[in-house]
Coordinates of C-alpha atoms in Angstrom, one line a residue:
Chain A
M64 CA -8.2 -2.9 3.9
A65 CA -5.7 -4.3 6.3
A66 CA -3.4 -7.0 4.9
M67 CA -4.6 -10.5 5.8
T68 CA -2.0 -12.6 7.6
R69 CA -4.0 -15.9 7.5
I70 CA -6.0 -16.6 4.4
V71 CA -8.7 -19.2 3.7
E72 CA -10.6 -19.3 0.4
C73 CA -14.2 -20.2 0.2
V74 CA -16.3 -21.0 -2.9
P75 CA -19.9 -21.3 -1.8
N76 CA -22.4 -22.4 -4.4
F77 CA -26.0 -21.1 -4.1
S78 CA -29.0 -22.4 -6.0
E79 CA -30.0 -19.2 -7.7
G80 CA -28.7 -18.1 -11.1
R81 CA -31.6 -16.1 -12.5
D82 CA -32.9 -13.5 -10.1
L83 CA -30.2 -10.7 -9.8
G84 CA -31.9 -9.1 -6.9
K85 CA -31.8 -12.3 -4.9
I86 CA -28.2 -12.9 -5.9
E87 CA -27.2 -9.4 -4.7
K88 CA -28.8 -10.1 -1.3
I89 CA -26.8 -13.3 -1.0
V90 CA -23.4 -11.8 -1.8
A91 CA -24.1 -8.5 0.1
P92 CA -22.4 -10.0 3.3
F93 CA -19.2 -10.3 1.4
R94 CA -18.9 -6.6 0.5
G95 CA -17.0 -3.9 2.3
R96 CA -16.2 -6.2 5.2
E97 CA -12.9 -6.1 7.2
G98 CA -10.9 -9.3 6.7
V99 CA -13.0 -10.6 3.8
K100 CA -12.4 -10.0 0.0
L101 CA -15.0 -11.0 -2.6
L102 CA -12.9 -12.0 -5.7
D103 CA -15.6 -13.1 -8.1
Y104 CA -19.2 -14.4 -8.5
Q105 CA -20.6 -16.0 -11.6
R106 CA -24.2 -17.0 -12.2
D107 CA -25.5 -19.4 -14.7
E108 CA -29.1 -19.2 -15.9
D109 CA -29.2 -22.8 -17.3
H110 CA -27.7 -24.2 -14.1
N111 CA -29.8 -21.7 -12.0
R112 CA -26.8 -21.5 -9.8
C113 CA -24.3 -18.9 -8.5
V114 CA -20.7 -19.7 -7.6
V115 CA -18.9 -17.1 -5.4
T116 CA -15.2 -16.9 -4.8
L117 CA -13.9 -15.1 -1.7
V118 CA -10.9 -15.1 0.6
G119 CA -10.5 -13.9 4.1
E120 CA -9.2 -14.3 7.6
P121 CA -10.7 -17.5 9.0
E122 CA -13.1 -16.0 11.6
A123 CA -14.2 -13.0 9.5
L124 CA -14.8 -15.4 6.6
A125 CA -16.8 -17.8 8.6
A126 CA -19.0 -14.9 9.9
A127 CA -19.6 -13.6 6.4
V128 CA -20.4 -17.0 5.0
L129 CA -23.0 -17.7 7.7
E130 CA -24.7 -14.4 7.0
A131 CA -24.8 -15.2 3.3
M132 CA -26.2 -18.7 4.1
A133 CA -29.0 -17.0 6.1
A134 CA -29.7 -14.7 3.1
A135 CA -29.8 -17.6 0.7
L136 CA -32.3 -19.4 2.9
A137 CA -34.5 -16.3 3.0
A138 CA -34.3 -15.9 -0.8
I139 CA -34.5 -19.4 -2.3
D140 CA -37.3 -22.0 -2.2
M141 CA -36.0 -25.3 -3.5
R142 CA -39.5 -26.6 -3.9
T143 CA -39.8 -24.5 -7.1
H144 CA -36.1 -24.6 -8.1
T145 CA -35.3 -26.0 -11.6
G146 CA -31.8 -26.1 -13.2
Q147 CA -29.5 -28.4 -15.1
H148 CA -26.8 -28.7 -12.5
P149 CA -27.3 -31.3 -9.8
R150 CA -28.2 -29.7 -6.4
M151 CA -29.6 -30.6 -3.1
G152 CA -30.0 -27.3 -1.2
A153 CA -30.4 -23.5 -1.4
V154 CA -26.8 -23.4 -0.1
D155 CA -25.6 -26.4 -2.1
V156 CA -22.0 -26.6 -1.1
V157 CA -19.5 -24.6 1.0
P158 CA -15.8 -25.6 0.5
F159 CA -13.1 -24.0 2.6
I160 CA -9.6 -24.0 1.1
P161 CA -6.4 -23.3 3.0
V162 CA -4.3 -20.6 1.1
K163 CA -1.8 -18.9 3.4
N164 CA -0.6 -19.6 7.0
V165 CA -3.5 -22.0 7.4
T166 CA -3.2 -25.8 7.6
M167 CA -5.7 -28.3 6.2
K168 CA -6.5 -29.1 9.9
D169 CA -7.3 -25.4 10.5
A170 CA -9.6 -25.4 7.4
I171 CA -11.3 -28.6 8.6
D172 CA -11.9 -27.1 12.1
L173 CA -13.3 -24.0 10.4
S174 CA -15.7 -26.0 8.2
R175 CA -16.9 -27.9 11.3
R176 CA -17.6 -24.7 13.2
V177 CA -19.5 -23.2 10.2
A178 CA -21.5 -26.4 9.8
A179 CA -22.4 -26.6 13.5
T180 CA -23.4 -23.0 13.6
A181 CA -25.5 -23.2 10.5
A182 CA -27.3 -26.2 11.8
Q183 CA -28.0 -24.6 15.1
T184 CA -29.0 -21.1 14.0
L185 CA -30.6 -21.9 10.6
G186 CA -32.0 -25.3 11.4
L187 CA -30.1 -26.6 8.3
P188 CA -29.0 -30.3 8.1
V189 CA -25.3 -30.3 7.1
F190 CA -23.0 -33.0 5.7
L191 CA -19.3 -32.7 6.2
Y192 CA -17.5 -33.7 3.0
E193 CA -14.1 -34.0 1.4
D194 CA -11.3 -33.7 4.0
S195 CA -13.9 -32.9 6.7
A196 CA -15.9 -36.0 6.0
T197 CA -16.7 -38.3 9.0
A198 CA -16.8 -41.4 6.9
P199 CA -15.2 -42.5 3.7
H200 CA -18.5 -42.8 1.8
R201 CA -19.2 -39.1 2.6
R202 CA -16.0 -37.7 1.1
N203 CA -17.3 -37.4 -2.4
L204 CA -19.8 -34.6 -3.0
A205 CA -21.5 -36.4 -5.9
D206 CA -22.2 -39.3 -3.6
I207 CA -23.8 -37.1 -1.0
R208 CA -25.8 -35.1 -3.6
K209 CA -27.1 -38.2 -5.4
G210 CA -30.9 -38.1 -5.3
Q211 CA -30.8 -34.3 -5.3
F212 CA -33.2 -32.1 -3.4
E213 CA -36.2 -34.1 -4.5
G214 CA -34.8 -37.4 -3.0
M215 CA -33.1 -35.9 0.0
A216 CA -36.1 -36.1 2.5
E217 CA -36.0 -39.9 2.2
K218 CA -32.2 -40.3 1.9
V219 CA -31.5 -38.5 5.2
T220 CA -33.6 -41.0 7.1
L221 CA -31.1 -43.8 6.2
P222 CA -28.6 -44.3 9.0
E223 CA -25.6 -44.0 6.6
W224 CA -27.0 -40.7 5.4
K225 CA -27.9 -39.0 8.7
P226 CA -26.6 -35.5 8.5
D227 CA -23.5 -34.7 10.6
F228 CA -25.2 -31.6 12.1
G229 CA -28.7 -30.4 12.4
P230 CA -32.1 -32.1 12.1
A231 CA -32.5 -35.6 10.7
G232 CA -35.1 -34.3 8.2
I233 CA -34.4 -31.8 5.4
H234 CA -35.0 -28.1 5.7
P235 CA -38.4 -27.6 4.1
T236 CA -37.4 -24.9 1.6
A237 CA -33.5 -25.1 1.7
G238 CA -32.9 -28.9 1.6
V239 CA -29.5 -29.9 2.9
T240 CA -26.0 -28.4 2.6
A241 CA -22.5 -29.9 2.3
V242 CA -19.7 -28.0 4.1
G243 CA -16.0 -29.2 4.0
A244 CA -12.4 -28.4 3.6
R245 CA -10.4 -29.3 0.5
M246 CA -7.3 -28.5 -1.4
P247 CA -7.5 -25.9 -4.2
L248 CA -8.7 -27.4 -7.5
V249 CA -6.7 -26.5 -10.6
A250 CA -8.7 -26.9 -13.8
Y251 CA -5.9 -27.8 -16.3
N252 CA -6.4 -28.9 -19.9
V253 CA -3.9 -30.3 -22.4
N254 CA -4.6 -29.9 -26.1
L255 CA -3.7 -32.6 -28.7
G256 CA -3.1 -32.0 -32.4
T257 CA -5.7 -34.5 -33.6
P258 CA -9.4 -34.5 -34.2
D259 CA -9.7 -38.1 -32.8
L260 CA -11.7 -38.0 -29.5
E261 CA -10.8 -41.6 -28.8
I262 CA -7.1 -40.6 -28.4
A263 CA -8.0 -38.0 -25.8
N264 CA -10.2 -40.5 -24.0
D265 CA -7.5 -43.2 -24.1
I266 CA -4.9 -40.8 -22.7
A267 CA -7.3 -39.5 -20.0
R268 CA -7.9 -43.0 -18.9
K269 CA -4.1 -43.6 -18.5
V270 CA -3.3 -40.5 -16.5
R271 CA -6.3 -40.3 -14.2
H272 CA -6.4 -41.9 -10.7
L273 CA -9.7 -43.7 -11.3
S274 CA -8.3 -46.0 -14.0
G275 CA -4.6 -46.4 -12.8
G276 CA -3.0 -43.0 -13.2
L277 CA -1.9 -40.2 -11.0
R278 CA -3.4 -40.0 -7.5
Y279 CA -4.8 -36.4 -7.5
C280 CA -5.8 -36.3 -11.2
K281 CA -9.3 -36.5 -12.7
A282 CA -9.5 -36.5 -16.5
I283 CA -11.8 -36.9 -19.5
G284 CA -11.4 -36.5 -23.2
I285 CA -13.4 -33.7 -25.0
E286 CA -13.6 -32.3 -28.5
L287 CA -12.7 -28.7 -29.3
K288 CA -14.8 -28.8 -32.5
E289 CA -14.1 -25.2 -33.7
R290 CA -10.3 -25.9 -33.6
G291 CA -10.6 -29.4 -35.0
I292 CA -8.6 -30.8 -32.1
V293 CA -9.3 -32.8 -28.9
Q294 CA -8.4 -32.1 -25.3
V295 CA -7.6 -34.0 -22.1
S296 CA -9.7 -32.0 -19.6
I297 CA -8.2 -32.4 -16.1
N298 CA -9.1 -31.5 -12.6
M299 CA -6.0 -31.5 -10.4
T300 CA -7.3 -32.2 -6.9
D301 CA -4.1 -31.7 -5.0
Y302 CA -1.3 -29.9 -7.0
T303 CA 1.0 -30.2 -4.0
R304 CA 1.1 -34.0 -4.4
T305 CA 0.4 -34.4 -8.1
A306 CA 2.3 -31.6 -9.9
L307 CA 1.1 -30.0 -13.1
Y308 CA 4.3 -30.7 -15.0
R309 CA 4.0 -34.4 -14.1
V310 CA 0.6 -34.7 -15.7
F311 CA 1.7 -32.7 -18.7
E312 CA 4.8 -34.8 -19.3
L313 CA 2.9 -38.0 -18.8
I314 CA 0.3 -36.9 -21.4
R315 CA 3.1 -36.1 -23.8
I316 CA 4.6 -39.5 -23.3
E317 CA 1.2 -41.2 -24.0
A318 CA 0.5 -39.0 -27.0
R319 CA 3.8 -40.3 -28.6
R320 CA 2.3 -43.7 -29.0
W321 CA -0.3 -42.2 -31.3
G322 CA 2.2 -39.9 -33.1
V323 CA 0.1 -37.0 -31.9
P324 CA 1.7 -33.7 -30.8
V325 CA 0.8 -31.8 -27.6
V326 CA -0.1 -28.4 -29.1
G327 CA -0.7 -26.5 -25.9
S328 CA -2.3 -26.5 -22.4
E329 CA -4.5 -24.1 -20.5
I330 CA -5.4 -23.2 -17.0
V331 CA -9.1 -22.4 -16.5
G332 CA -9.8 -19.9 -13.8
L333 CA -7.6 -19.3 -10.8
V334 CA -4.4 -21.2 -9.9
P335 CA -2.2 -20.9 -6.8
M336 CA 1.1 -19.3 -7.5
A337 CA 2.9 -22.3 -6.0
A338 CA 1.5 -24.7 -8.7
L339 CA 3.2 -22.7 -11.4
I340 CA 6.4 -22.0 -9.6
D341 CA 6.7 -25.7 -8.9
S342 CA 6.6 -26.4 -12.6
A343 CA 9.1 -23.6 -13.4
A344 CA 11.5 -25.0 -10.7
Y345 CA 11.2 -28.5 -12.3
Y346 CA 12.0 -27.4 -15.9
L347 CA 14.7 -24.9 -14.9
Q348 CA 16.2 -27.6 -12.5
L349 CA 16.2 -25.0 -9.7
E350 CA 18.3 -26.0 -6.7
N351 CA 17.2 -25.0 -3.2
F352 CA 14.6 -22.6 -4.3
K353 CA 12.3 -21.3 -1.5
S354 CA 8.9 -19.6 -2.1
E355 CA 10.1 -16.8 0.2
Q356 CA 12.4 -15.8 -2.7
V357 CA 9.4 -14.6 -4.7
L358 CA 9.3 -10.9 -4.3
E359 CA 5.5 -10.8 -4.0
S360 CA 5.4 -13.3 -1.2
R361 CA 7.7 -10.9 0.8
I362 CA 5.6 -7.9 0.2
Y363 CA 2.4 -9.4 1.5
E364 CA 3.8 -11.6 4.3
Chain B
M253 CA -0.7 -2.0 7.3
A254 CA -3.1 -1.1 4.6
A255 CA -2.7 -3.0 1.3
M256 CA -0.6 -1.1 -1.2
T257 CA -2.2 -0.6 -4.6
R258 CA 0.8 0.8 -6.4
I259 CA 4.2 -0.6 -5.5
V260 CA 7.7 0.5 -6.2
E261 CA 10.8 -1.3 -4.9
C262 CA 13.9 0.6 -3.8
V263 CA 17.3 -0.8 -3.0
P264 CA 19.4 2.1 -1.6
N265 CA 23.1 1.4 -0.9
F266 CA 24.7 3.3 2.0
S267 CA 28.5 3.5 2.6
E268 CA 28.4 2.1 6.2
G269 CA 28.7 -1.6 7.0
R270 CA 30.5 -1.6 10.4
D271 CA 28.8 0.8 12.8
L272 CA 25.5 -0.8 13.8
G273 CA 24.3 2.3 15.6
K274 CA 24.8 4.4 12.5
I275 CA 23.1 1.8 10.3
E276 CA 20.0 1.7 12.6
K277 CA 19.7 5.5 12.3
I278 CA 19.8 5.2 8.5
V279 CA 17.1 2.5 8.3
A280 CA 14.9 4.0 11.0
P281 CA 12.9 6.0 8.5
F282 CA 11.8 2.7 6.9
R283 CA 10.2 1.3 10.0
G284 CA 6.6 1.4 11.1
R285 CA 5.7 3.8 8.3
E286 CA 2.3 3.8 6.5
G287 CA 2.7 2.7 2.9
V288 CA 6.4 1.5 3.2
K289 CA 7.7 -1.9 4.1
L290 CA 11.3 -2.7 4.9
L291 CA 12.0 -6.2 3.4
D292 CA 15.7 -6.6 4.3
Y293 CA 19.0 -4.9 4.9
Q294 CA 22.3 -6.5 4.8
R295 CA 25.6 -5.0 5.8
D296 CA 29.1 -6.1 4.8
E297 CA 32.1 -5.2 7.0
D298 CA 34.7 -5.8 4.2
H299 CA 32.7 -3.7 1.7
N300 CA 31.8 -1.3 4.5
R301 CA 28.4 -1.0 2.9
C302 CA 24.8 -1.6 3.7
V303 CA 22.2 -2.7 1.1
V304 CA 18.5 -2.0 2.0
T305 CA 15.5 -3.6 0.2
L306 CA 12.1 -1.9 0.7
V307 CA 8.9 -1.5 -1.1
G308 CA 6.2 1.1 -0.9
E309 CA 3.6 3.3 -2.4
P310 CA 5.5 5.8 -4.6
E311 CA 5.1 9.0 -2.6
A312 CA 5.4 7.3 0.8
L313 CA 8.6 5.5 -0.4
A314 CA 10.1 8.7 -1.7
A315 CA 9.6 10.6 1.5
A316 CA 11.1 7.7 3.6
V317 CA 14.1 7.4 1.2
L318 CA 14.8 11.2 1.5
E319 CA 14.7 10.9 5.3
A320 CA 17.2 8.0 5.2
M321 CA 19.4 9.9 2.8
A322 CA 19.5 12.8 5.3
A323 CA 20.3 10.4 8.1
A324 CA 23.2 8.8 6.1
L325 CA 24.6 12.3 5.4
A326 CA 24.6 13.0 9.2
A327 CA 26.2 9.6 10.0
I328 CA 28.8 9.0 7.3
D329 CA 32.0 10.9 6.5
M330 CA 33.4 9.7 3.2
R331 CA 36.8 11.3 3.9
T332 CA 37.6 8.6 6.4
H333 CA 35.6 5.7 4.6
T334 CA 37.5 2.6 3.6
G335 CA 36.0 -0.6 2.1
Q336 CA 36.5 -3.1 -0.8
H337 CA 33.4 -2.2 -2.8
P338 CA 33.7 0.8 -5.2
R339 CA 31.8 3.8 -3.9
M340 CA 31.4 7.5 -4.6
G341 CA 29.1 8.8 -1.8
A342 CA 27.6 8.3 1.6
V343 CA 24.4 7.4 -0.2
D344 CA 26.1 5.6 -3.0
V345 CA 23.2 4.6 -5.2
V346 CA 19.3 4.7 -5.0
P347 CA 17.6 2.6 -7.7
F348 CA 13.7 2.6 -8.0
I349 CA 12.2 -0.5 -9.5
P350 CA 8.5 -0.7 -10.8
V351 CA 6.8 -3.7 -9.2
K352 CA 3.0 -3.3 -9.4
N353 CA 0.6 -0.8 -11.1
V354 CA 3.6 1.4 -11.8
T355 CA 5.2 2.0 -15.2
M356 CA 8.8 2.5 -15.9
K357 CA 8.0 6.1 -16.7
D358 CA 6.4 6.5 -13.3
A359 CA 9.6 5.1 -11.7
I360 CA 11.7 7.5 -13.8
D361 CA 9.6 10.4 -12.7
L362 CA 9.8 9.3 -9.1
S363 CA 13.6 9.0 -9.3
R364 CA 13.8 12.5 -10.8
R365 CA 11.7 14.0 -8.0
V366 CA 13.9 12.3 -5.3
A367 CA 17.1 13.5 -7.0
A368 CA 15.9 17.1 -7.3
T369 CA 14.7 17.2 -3.7
A370 CA 17.9 15.6 -2.4
A371 CA 19.9 18.1 -4.3
Q372 CA 17.8 21.0 -3.0
T373 CA 17.4 20.1 0.6
L374 CA 20.7 18.2 1.3
G375 CA 23.0 20.1 -1.1
L376 CA 23.9 16.8 -2.7
P377 CA 25.1 16.5 -6.3
V378 CA 23.1 13.7 -8.0
F379 CA 23.5 11.8 -11.2
L380 CA 20.5 10.2 -12.9
Y381 CA 21.5 6.7 -14.1
E382 CA 20.1 3.6 -15.8
D383 CA 16.6 4.3 -17.4
S384 CA 16.6 7.8 -15.8
A385 CA 19.9 8.8 -17.4
T386 CA 20.0 12.0 -19.4
A387 CA 22.8 10.8 -21.7
P388 CA 23.9 7.4 -22.9
H389 CA 27.3 7.6 -21.2
R390 CA 25.5 8.1 -17.8
R391 CA 23.4 4.9 -18.0
N392 CA 26.0 2.6 -16.5
L393 CA 26.6 3.0 -12.8
A394 CA 30.2 1.7 -13.1
D395 CA 31.0 4.5 -15.5
I396 CA 29.6 7.2 -13.2
R397 CA 31.3 5.7 -10.2
K398 CA 34.7 5.4 -11.9
G399 CA 37.3 7.4 -9.9
Q400 CA 35.3 6.8 -6.7
F401 CA 34.9 9.3 -3.9
E402 CA 38.5 10.3 -4.0
G403 CA 38.5 11.2 -7.7
M404 CA 35.0 12.7 -7.8
A405 CA 35.8 16.3 -6.9
E406 CA 37.8 16.6 -10.1
K407 CA 35.5 14.4 -12.2
V408 CA 32.4 16.6 -11.7
T409 CA 34.2 19.7 -13.0
L410 CA 34.3 18.0 -16.5
P411 CA 31.4 19.1 -18.7
E412 CA 30.4 15.5 -19.5
W413 CA 30.3 14.7 -15.8
K414 CA 28.4 17.7 -14.5
P415 CA 25.8 16.3 -12.0
D416 CA 22.1 16.4 -13.2
F417 CA 21.0 18.1 -10.0
G418 CA 22.7 20.0 -7.2
P419 CA 26.1 21.8 -6.9
A420 CA 28.8 21.4 -9.5
G421 CA 31.2 20.3 -6.7
I422 CA 31.0 17.3 -4.5
H423 CA 29.4 17.3 -1.1
P424 CA 32.4 17.6 1.3
T425 CA 31.6 14.6 3.5
A426 CA 29.0 12.7 1.3
G427 CA 30.5 12.9 -2.2
V428 CA 27.9 12.3 -4.9
T429 CA 24.9 10.0 -5.4
A430 CA 23.4 8.2 -8.3
V431 CA 19.6 7.9 -8.4
G432 CA 17.6 6.2 -11.1
A433 CA 15.0 3.7 -12.3
R434 CA 15.7 0.3 -13.5
M435 CA 14.0 -3.1 -14.1
P436 CA 14.4 -5.7 -11.3
L437 CA 17.6 -7.6 -11.5
V438 CA 17.4 -11.4 -11.3
A439 CA 20.6 -13.1 -10.2
Y440 CA 20.4 -16.5 -11.9
N441 CA 23.2 -19.1 -12.1
V442 CA 23.4 -22.3 -14.2
N443 CA 25.6 -25.1 -12.9
L444 CA 27.6 -27.4 -15.3
G445 CA 28.7 -30.9 -14.6
T446 CA 32.4 -30.2 -15.3
P447 CA 35.3 -28.8 -13.2
D448 CA 36.6 -26.9 -16.3
L449 CA 36.3 -23.2 -15.8
E450 CA 37.1 -22.5 -19.4
I451 CA 33.9 -24.2 -20.5
A452 CA 31.8 -21.9 -18.2
N453 CA 33.7 -18.9 -19.5
D454 CA 33.2 -19.9 -23.1
I455 CA 29.4 -20.4 -22.6
A456 CA 29.1 -17.1 -20.6
R457 CA 30.7 -15.3 -23.5
K458 CA 28.2 -16.8 -25.9
V459 CA 25.0 -16.0 -24.0
R460 CA 25.9 -12.6 -22.7
H461 CA 25.0 -9.3 -24.5
L462 CA 28.5 -7.9 -24.3
S463 CA 30.0 -10.5 -26.6
G464 CA 27.1 -11.3 -28.9
G465 CA 24.5 -13.0 -26.8
L466 CA 21.1 -12.1 -25.3
R467 CA 20.3 -8.4 -24.9
Y468 CA 19.5 -8.3 -21.1
C469 CA 22.0 -10.9 -19.9
K470 CA 25.3 -10.4 -18.2
A471 CA 27.4 -13.5 -17.5
I472 CA 30.7 -14.8 -16.3
G473 CA 32.1 -18.2 -15.5
I474 CA 33.0 -19.1 -12.0
E475 CA 34.3 -22.2 -10.1
L476 CA 32.3 -23.9 -7.4
K477 CA 35.4 -25.6 -5.9
E478 CA 33.7 -27.5 -3.1
R479 CA 31.3 -29.2 -5.6
G480 CA 34.0 -29.7 -8.2
I481 CA 31.9 -28.0 -10.9
V482 CA 31.6 -24.7 -12.6
Q483 CA 28.8 -22.2 -13.0
V484 CA 27.6 -19.6 -15.5
S485 CA 26.8 -16.8 -13.2
I486 CA 24.2 -14.5 -14.7
N487 CA 22.6 -11.1 -14.0
M488 CA 19.3 -10.8 -15.9
T489 CA 18.8 -7.1 -16.3
D490 CA 15.3 -7.2 -17.8
Y491 CA 13.5 -10.6 -17.4
T492 CA 10.4 -9.2 -19.3
R493 CA 12.5 -9.1 -22.5
T494 CA 15.1 -11.7 -22.0
A495 CA 13.4 -14.6 -20.3
L496 CA 15.0 -17.0 -17.8
Y497 CA 14.1 -20.1 -19.7
R498 CA 15.7 -18.7 -22.9
V499 CA 19.0 -18.2 -21.2
F500 CA 18.7 -21.6 -19.6
E501 CA 18.0 -23.4 -22.8
L502 CA 20.7 -21.5 -24.7
I503 CA 23.2 -22.6 -22.1
R504 CA 22.1 -26.2 -22.4
I505 CA 22.5 -26.0 -26.2
E506 CA 26.0 -24.5 -25.8
A507 CA 27.0 -27.1 -23.2
R508 CA 26.1 -29.9 -25.6
R509 CA 29.1 -28.9 -27.8
W510 CA 31.3 -29.9 -24.8
G511 CA 29.4 -33.0 -23.9
V512 CA 28.7 -31.3 -20.5
P513 CA 25.4 -31.7 -18.7
V514 CA 23.5 -28.9 -17.1
V515 CA 23.2 -30.2 -13.5
G516 CA 21.0 -27.4 -12.1
S517 CA 20.3 -23.7 -11.8
E518 CA 19.7 -21.4 -8.9
I519 CA 18.1 -18.0 -8.2
V520 CA 20.0 -15.9 -5.7
G521 CA 17.9 -13.6 -3.6
L522 CA 14.5 -12.3 -4.7
V523 CA 12.7 -12.8 -8.0
P524 CA 9.5 -11.3 -9.3
M525 CA 6.7 -13.9 -9.5
A526 CA 6.2 -13.1 -13.2
A527 CA 9.8 -14.2 -14.1
L528 CA 9.0 -17.8 -12.9
I529 CA 5.5 -17.9 -14.2
D530 CA 6.7 -16.9 -17.6
S531 CA 9.0 -19.9 -17.6
A532 CA 6.3 -22.3 -16.4
A533 CA 4.0 -21.0 -19.2
Y534 CA 6.8 -21.7 -21.7
Y535 CA 7.4 -25.3 -20.7
L536 CA 3.8 -26.1 -20.1
Q537 CA 2.9 -24.5 -23.5
L538 CA 0.2 -22.5 -21.7
E539 CA -2.3 -20.9 -24.1
N540 CA -3.8 -17.5 -23.2
F541 CA -2.6 -17.5 -19.6
K542 CA -3.1 -14.2 -17.8
S543 CA -1.3 -13.2 -14.6
E544 CA -4.7 -12.3 -13.1
Q545 CA -5.3 -16.0 -13.0
V546 CA -2.8 -16.4 -10.2
L547 CA -4.8 -16.5 -7.0
E548 CA -2.4 -14.5 -5.0
S549 CA -2.5 -11.6 -7.5
R550 CA -6.2 -11.4 -7.0
I551 CA -6.0 -11.4 -3.2
Y552 CA -3.7 -8.5 -3.1
E553 CA -4.9 -6.4 -6.0

């Protein structure tokens, strides 16, 4: 495959996690395609949902995603869909994430083109969300999805919930879809040497944006029962503005009040190289370091 | 260019730093070539030397390097060469460095093939050095190069300095060449908040392998006169075994004895991604982190 000079990541979520034949039809447009690389797809039977991770050149990626959306509409009937995860459509959500030589504005433009084309060619009502949202109350996916598939036919008749593209009513079998641009999420957890969940919850409240903490940090406390410890489970929503090391050190500072040690941390899934290099540069007190000094960034530029 | 699945880096040093026409002829084989990417070349007029950095698939890289060696032999006459940097041949040294999906043994095998072919097709005497060396006294390039071009005709007649490949005498105009495999070097400096050079020298002695310190660490003290501070200037010869953060923290510990702060550090030139991620993982106490979790490593695999 030719090296990609501009890279966008896309993590579409489809509401099918049980029928392997259907899932294969949905991901088929991502295989063996110039300018697109399928990195991963994971299905969950309980959630009845499949999460795909792919990267590609903006235009090639958009074309592949639109094909997969059409395949999902052909394969999935939301009227008979059951599953634990909240969902509102056959193609539930399609986030575009700038990775390389692509600005957030580029990713927003791309998400709008995909949303408009999906509405036009598939008759699908589409909400723009996150950085692509057209109003503040539409930024948060959970707010858009509230009511789920079953409540959506009524919800989209409300003026404040008119879809950004496509028909004012839902698609009969595919519901509605959210398409948008966002920064990469980093799932980052910090483990505390105590079995006391209240301590993890207390620290989560102090470091997260919602209750007075760091701007791009969501956090809750959870128990790791088999290890007999607790964890501050974090979603970093913009590591370029709220750095991993800053959350880590802030948790360490808060844990001191309880005399509790930080016993480790973990990154779940994928993380952009820059998020870790940023932390290395902080601790090593690196002066004037440029990401172009990373050998791998030169090889693939 | 097609994505490279196996990557070796090569940093050949040629004894020409003044004549741009000759330099262009030497680097020409690295341009526009499938499976090879020229990252950088820097010439120094005082040293009269040109250092090229390139990466490539093993076989494509070897073919390109052999062509450049032939071009250097045609362009350079060592009998009239002057320059400040020690040198023993027109193609002074050719190190191969494993970068991706290539073991050190693969890089050693590659260096031996290039050495044997250069000896056979160019009539060039070649020493294998570093990890490719055939005897302990031939590992260190400085030991091989001692006597320089002018002393080499006599040196290679000694049994312990018989070249590994090629004629027993020197090439009349190109001298001799060292070819070998080695780990990536990381040039890493730690700055101390004092103008006292003796403190930097003392700390350098304590952290470097030569005088009792860390195995894969070379270090000297130097003055940064314009900043009024001193620096421990380090060459990390195997960051996979002697980690950057370990040297950094050891220097901090030694600096305490003098009541001197570590004011920063710097990486000069290129550094493999893994060297920085390793340090991030140490400071963030990352559990079970795998390099495959780095998004960029997945895109280019």
